[in-house]
Structures are given as C-alpha cells and as structure tokens.
Amino acid sequence: MPLRTTCLAIACMLLAFPGSSRAAGLPRKITIATEGTYPPWDFAKPDGSYAGYEMDLVKVLCQRMNATCRIVTQDWNGLIPGLRVGQYDAIIASMGVTEERSRVVAFSIPYTRAPNGFLTTGASPLTHLPHGGTSFDLTRDPQPARAALDALKTDLAGKVIGVQTGSTAAVFAEAYLKGLTVMEYPSFEQLGLELTAGRIDIAIANVTTFRTLMDEAPKGSLVMAGPTFSGGVLGSDTTNMAFRPDDDDLRNAFNAALASVNHDGTNQALSEKWFGTDISIHD
C-alpha cells in the first residue's frame, strides 16, 4: 500500500482516541527507550534530563495519545534485546528498518528520511572523495552504487574508518568495505571525539548526526564528503519506532499519532528546528 494511503488510513484511527481519556488497550504508563548519546536526535542535558528531536517528537506523540510516557536510556547494542525481554515498551532511537531487525521487532510507520554518509576533517584529502553529493540506493540501483563503492575503496585504502558499534553504518562497512581498516566505538559521541582528535580519518553515520559535530567544531574543520547511501544492508533511509511484534495496540496507537504529526506539519517544524532542514515524512 502506498505510504500516502497508509498514512491517511492510520490518521482515521485518531478518531478512536477520546480527547479526555487514554486509548483502550494501551498500558497505563508507556516506557520508551532511547540511546541518549546521539545528538541532535537524543542527548543528555547537564541536569540529567534528555533533549533532542526525538525527545520533542515523543512528547507530542504521547500528548496526542493522552498517554503518560517515561523515557529511559540504553546502550545501542542493548536496545532491541531490552525491548524483547520487556524492560520497556518501545524504542525511539533513530533506528532504521533492516531485514535482520524486522525478524525480531515490529516497526512503526516512518517519521524521517535520511541516508548514511561520510564525515572527515576539512584538511583531509578525503574531502575530495568521488561522487560527492550524489545519493545511491543499493537496492533500487545496485550497479551504479557498487561502482561508486569500488571507487571509494580505492581512496579509503590505508585510512582508518570509524563507525558506531551495532549501527547500520557498522553493518554497511562490514558488507561493502571489506579489506579496509574499520574501528568501532560504543557511542556516536566517542566516534566524533576520535575523528576530531585525528585517530580516525573518516566517520560513517546517518547524515543528520553530523550537524551537531560540525556546529561544535571550528568552522570548516569537519566536513561531509563523498556520496550518501541507502538500501541494501542499510535498509530504507527512514527512521521508525520499534515495538514487540505482538504489541499491535500500542504500535497502532503510535502509528496514528505519527500519521497526524506527519500530516499537519508538526514533524516538519521539529525536524527543521533540530536539523536545520526538513527530513520529515510527507503524506
């Protein structure tokens, strides 16, 4: 079913949510896990609270569901295992849909669209990687995407590439950059520190995460380089909430709320606030 049709159908479900009561079938309190170290998506403030695009988004979603929601944090590698054993009810953590993940969790409709890309230092020769600014889909157009990867591997030979452990970027590097030196780090924050310190030559991650690093560094000292990729082992270039496969009531409730924020411009405003550009889903 086309995304537009799906979103319109789900939006009709909002009529089932009375303005003064909690939706039937939902837990009294909903616990939602995030990573908490992935600005501007989600990050810890000095007072110990959490902020970021997804924190603003989930607040709006829970308000529209008339639900009481609590945010907890979990290391990236533990997010899906924690969900499966019932430590929390849902995940919102810039998570993309992949075939492997879809075997063990159920995903919501998407709320953003952003591919993976490369970040390096402004003084690095890697700023001139081939196919700069071009987007490749490894599923829809595998031949040109593979040709671009072959060209990239030549330029990245002898360089140190950094990725976050358990991320789609790590899976991408394992699948398509074999033979190159790839270092894994437990958090995106540490990945950024390693790049700034010169201990790695280039980082791979969701392109939306690069803005915070670039804004915090001296102007021009960190730059995006080369092409961006989606599809293949990266899955879609969308981000989605994750639920246990049998929690249909909860997933459908969030789908209805997500459809409403995608439809009325709320999600667009939040993405422009945090990323400086609109990466929201439009029905």
JSON list of N, CA and C in Angstrom, two decimals, residues 80-112:
[
{"chain": "A", "resi": 80, "resn": "ILE", "atom": "N", "xyz": [17.36, -3.39, 21.38]},
{"chain": "A", "resi": 80, "resn": "ILE", "atom": "CA", "xyz": [16.42, -4.41, 20.93]},
{"chain": "A", "resi": 80, "resn": "ILE", "atom": "C", "xyz": [16.33, -5.57, 21.93]},
{"chain": "A", "resi": 81, "resn": "PRO", "atom": "N", "xyz": [17.45, -6.08, 22.46]},
{"chain": "A", "resi": 81, "resn": "PRO", "atom": "CA", "xyz": [17.31, -7.12, 23.49]},
{"chain": "A", "resi": 81, "resn": "PRO", "atom": "C", "xyz": [16.48, -6.68, 24.69]},
{"chain": "A", "resi": 82, "resn": "GLY", "atom": "N", "xyz": [16.64, -5.43, 25.14]},
{"chain": "A", "resi": 82, "resn": "GLY", "atom": "CA", "xyz": [15.86, -4.93, 26.26]},
{"chain": "A", "resi": 82, "resn": "GLY", "atom": "C", "xyz": [14.39, -4.84, 25.95]},
{"chain": "A", "resi": 83, "resn": "LEU", "atom": "N", "xyz": [14.05, -4.45, 24.72]},
{"chain": "A", "resi": 83, "resn": "LEU", "atom": "CA", "xyz": [12.65, -4.41, 24.30]},
{"chain": "A", "resi": 83, "resn": "LEU", "atom": "C", "xyz": [12.05, -5.81, 24.31]},
{"chain": "A", "resi": 84, "resn": "ARG", "atom": "N", "xyz": [12.78, -6.77, 23.81]},
{"chain": "A", "resi": 84, "resn": "ARG", "atom": "CA", "xyz": [12.26, -8.13, 23.67]},
{"chain": "A", "resi": 84, "resn": "ARG", "atom": "C", "xyz": [11.97, -8.78, 25.02]},
{"chain": "A", "resi": 85, "resn": "VAL", "atom": "N", "xyz": [12.75, -8.44, 26.04]},
{"chain": "A", "resi": 85, "resn": "VAL", "atom": "CA", "xyz": [12.52, -9.05, 27.36]},
{"chain": "A", "resi": 85, "resn": "VAL", "atom": "C", "xyz": [11.61, -8.20, 28.24]},
{"chain": "A", "resi": 86, "resn": "GLY", "atom": "N", "xyz": [11.07, -7.12, 27.70]},
{"chain": "A", "resi": 86, "resn": "GLY", "atom": "CA", "xyz": [10.06, -6.35, 28.42]},
{"chain": "A", "resi": 86, "resn": "GLY", "atom": "C", "xyz": [10.57, -5.28, 29.35]},
{"chain": "A", "resi": 87, "resn": "GLN", "atom": "N", "xyz": [11.82, -4.84, 29.18]},
{"chain": "A", "resi": 87, "resn": "GLN", "atom": "CA", "xyz": [12.32, -3.76, 30.03]},
{"chain": "A", "resi": 87, "resn": "GLN", "atom": "C", "xyz": [11.63, -2.44, 29.72]},
{"chain": "A", "resi": 88, "resn": "TYR", "atom": "N", "xyz": [11.11, -2.28, 28.53]},
{"chain": "A", "resi": 88, "resn": "TYR", "atom": "CA", "xyz": [10.36, -1.09, 28.12]},
{"chain": "A", "resi": 88, "resn": "TYR", "atom": "C", "xyz": [9.43, -1.49, 27.00]},
{"chain": "A", "resi": 89, "resn": "ASP", "atom": "N", "xyz": [8.58, -0.55, 26.59]},
{"chain": "A", "resi": 89, "resn": "ASP", "atom": "CA", "xyz": [7.50, -0.87, 25.65]},
{"chain": "A", "resi": 89, "resn": "ASP", "atom": "C", "xyz": [7.80, -0.52, 24.20]},
{"chain": "A", "resi": 90, "resn": "ALA", "atom": "N", "xyz": [8.73, 0.40, 23.98]},
{"chain": "A", "resi": 90, "resn": "ALA", "atom": "CA", "xyz": [9.01, 0.85, 22.62]},
{"chain": "A", "resi": 90, "resn": "ALA", "atom": "C", "xyz": [10.41, 1.46, 22.57]},
{"chain": "A", "resi": 91, "resn": "ILE", "atom": "N", "xyz": [10.91, 1.62, 21.36]},
{"chain": "A", "resi": 91, "resn": "ILE", "atom": "CA", "xyz": [12.21, 2.25, 21.13]},
{"chain": "A", "resi": 91, "resn": "ILE", "atom": "C", "xyz": [12.01, 3.42, 20.18]},
{"chain": "A", "resi": 92, "resn": "ILE", "atom": "N", "xyz": [12.60, 4.57, 20.52]},
{"chain": "A", "resi": 92, "resn": "ILE", "atom": "CA", "xyz": [12.72, 5.67, 19.56]},
{"chain": "A", "resi": 92, "resn": "ILE", "atom": "C", "xyz": [14.16, 6.15, 19.62]},
{"chain": "A", "resi": 93, "resn": "ALA", "atom": "N", "xyz": [14.95, 5.76, 18.61]},
{"chain": "A", "resi": 93, "resn": "ALA", "atom": "CA", "xyz": [16.39, 6.00, 18.69]},
{"chain": "A", "resi": 93, "resn": "ALA", "atom": "C", "xyz": [17.02, 6.06, 17.30]},
{"chain": "A", "resi": 94, "resn": "SER", "atom": "N", "xyz": [16.43, 6.82, 16.41]},
{"chain": "A", "resi": 94, "resn": "SER", "atom": "CA", "xyz": [16.96, 6.96, 15.06]},
{"chain": "A", "resi": 94, "resn": "SER", "atom": "C", "xyz": [17.24, 5.59, 14.44]},
{"chain": "A", "resi": 95, "resn": "MET", "atom": "N", "xyz": [16.31, 4.68, 14.60]},
{"chain": "A", "resi": 95, "resn": "MET", "atom": "CA", "xyz": [16.52, 3.30, 14.15]},
{"chain": "A", "resi": 95, "resn": "MET", "atom": "C", "xyz": [15.92, 3.09, 12.77]},
{"chain": "A", "resi": 96, "resn": "GLY", "atom": "N", "xyz": [16.73, 2.57, 11.87]},
{"chain": "A", "resi": 96, "resn": "GLY", "atom": "CA", "xyz": [16.25, 2.25, 10.53]},
{"chain": "A", "resi": 96, "resn": "GLY", "atom": "C", "xyz": [15.76, 0.82, 10.44]},
{"chain": "A", "resi": 97, "resn": "VAL", "atom": "N", "xyz": [14.92, 0.58, 9.46]},
{"chain": "A", "resi": 97, "resn": "VAL", "atom": "CA", "xyz": [14.37, -0.75, 9.24]},
{"chain": "A", "resi": 97, "resn": "VAL", "atom": "C", "xyz": [15.35, -1.57, 8.41]},
{"chain": "A", "resi": 98, "resn": "THR", "atom": "N", "xyz": [15.80, -2.69, 8.95]},
{"chain": "A", "resi": 98, "resn": "THR", "atom": "CA", "xyz": [16.62, -3.64, 8.20]},
{"chain": "A", "resi": 98, "resn": "THR", "atom": "C", "xyz": [15.97, -5.01, 8.26]},
{"chain": "A", "resi": 99, "resn": "GLU", "atom": "N", "xyz": [16.36, -5.88, 7.36]},
{"chain": "A", "resi": 99, "resn": "GLU", "atom": "CA", "xyz": [15.79, -7.23, 7.33]},
{"chain": "A", "resi": 99, "resn": "GLU", "atom": "C", "xyz": [16.07, -7.97, 8.63]},
{"chain": "A", "resi": 100, "resn": "GLU", "atom": "N", "xyz": [17.29, -7.82, 9.15]},
{"chain": "A", "resi": 100, "resn": "GLU", "atom": "CA", "xyz": [17.65, -8.51, 10.39]},
{"chain": "A", "resi": 100, "resn": "GLU", "atom": "C", "xyz": [16.80, -8.04, 11.57]},
{"chain": "A", "resi": 101, "resn": "ARG", "atom": "N", "xyz": [16.63, -6.73, 11.71]},
{"chain": "A", "resi": 101, "resn": "ARG", "atom": "CA", "xyz": [15.84, -6.19, 12.80]},
{"chain": "A", "resi": 101, "resn": "ARG", "atom": "C", "xyz": [14.37, -6.57, 12.67]},
{"chain": "A", "resi": 102, "resn": "SER", "atom": "N", "xyz": [13.89, -6.60, 11.44]},
{"chain": "A", "resi": 102, "resn": "SER", "atom": "CA", "xyz": [12.48, -6.90, 11.21]},
{"chain": "A", "resi": 102, "resn": "SER", "atom": "C", "xyz": [12.11, -8.32, 11.61]},
{"chain": "A", "resi": 103, "resn": "ARG", "atom": "N", "xyz": [13.09, -9.17, 11.77]},
{"chain": "A", "resi": 103, "resn": "ARG", "atom": "CA", "xyz": [12.82, -10.54, 12.21]},
{"chain": "A", "resi": 103, "resn": "ARG", "atom": "C", "xyz": [12.42, -10.60, 13.68]},
{"chain": "A", "resi": 104, "resn": "VAL", "atom": "N", "xyz": [12.81, -9.58, 14.46]},
{"chain": "A", "resi": 104, "resn": "VAL", "atom": "CA", "xyz": [12.62, -9.67, 15.91]},
{"chain": "A", "resi": 104, "resn": "VAL", "atom": "C", "xyz": [11.78, -8.53, 16.49]},
{"chain": "A", "resi": 105, "resn": "VAL", "atom": "N", "xyz": [11.58, -7.44, 15.74]},
{"chain": "A", "resi": 105, "resn": "VAL", "atom": "CA", "xyz": [10.74, -6.35, 16.22]},
{"chain": "A", "resi": 105, "resn": "VAL", "atom": "C", "xyz": [9.78, -5.93, 15.12]},
{"chain": "A", "resi": 106, "resn": "ALA", "atom": "N", "xyz": [8.72, -5.22, 15.51]},
{"chain": "A", "resi": 106, "resn": "ALA", "atom": "CA", "xyz": [7.78, -4.65, 14.55]},
{"chain": "A", "resi": 106, "resn": "ALA", "atom": "C", "xyz": [7.99, -3.14, 14.51]},
{"chain": "A", "resi": 107, "resn": "PHE", "atom": "N", "xyz": [8.03, -2.57, 13.33]},
{"chain": "A", "resi": 107, "resn": "PHE", "atom": "CA", "xyz": [8.32, -1.15, 13.18]},
{"chain": "A", "resi": 107, "resn": "PHE", "atom": "C", "xyz": [7.05, -0.33, 12.93]},
{"chain": "A", "resi": 108, "resn": "SER", "atom": "N", "xyz": [7.11, 0.91, 13.37]},
{"chain": "A", "resi": 108, "resn": "SER", "atom": "CA", "xyz": [6.06, 1.88, 13.09]},
{"chain": "A", "resi": 108, "resn": "SER", "atom": "C", "xyz": [6.19, 2.37, 11.66]},
{"chain": "A", "resi": 109, "resn": "ILE", "atom": "N", "xyz": [5.23, 3.20, 11.25]},
{"chain": "A", "resi": 109, "resn": "ILE", "atom": "CA", "xyz": [5.42, 3.95, 10.01]},
{"chain": "A", "resi": 109, "resn": "ILE", "atom": "C", "xyz": [6.61, 4.90, 10.22]},
{"chain": "A", "resi": 110, "resn": "PRO", "atom": "N", "xyz": [7.27, 5.35, 9.16]},
{"chain": "A", "resi": 110, "resn": "PRO", "atom": "CA", "xyz": [8.46, 6.20, 9.32]},
{"chain": "A", "resi": 110, "resn": "PRO", "atom": "C", "xyz": [8.11, 7.62, 9.75]},
{"chain": "A", "resi": 111, "resn": "TYR", "atom": "N", "xyz": [9.11, 8.26, 10.36]},
{"chain": "A", "resi": 111, "resn": "TYR", "atom": "CA", "xyz": [8.92, 9.67, 10.72]},
{"chain": "A", "resi": 111, "resn": "TYR", "atom": "C", "xyz": [10.03, 10.58, 10.18]},
{"chain": "A", "resi": 112, "resn": "THR", "atom": "N", "xyz": [11.15, 10.02, 9.71]},
{"chain": "A", "resi": 112, "resn": "THR", "atom": "CA", "xyz": [12.15, 10.83, 9.00]},
{"chain": "A", "resi": 112, "resn": "THR", "atom": "C", "xyz": [12.75, 9.99, 7.88]}
]
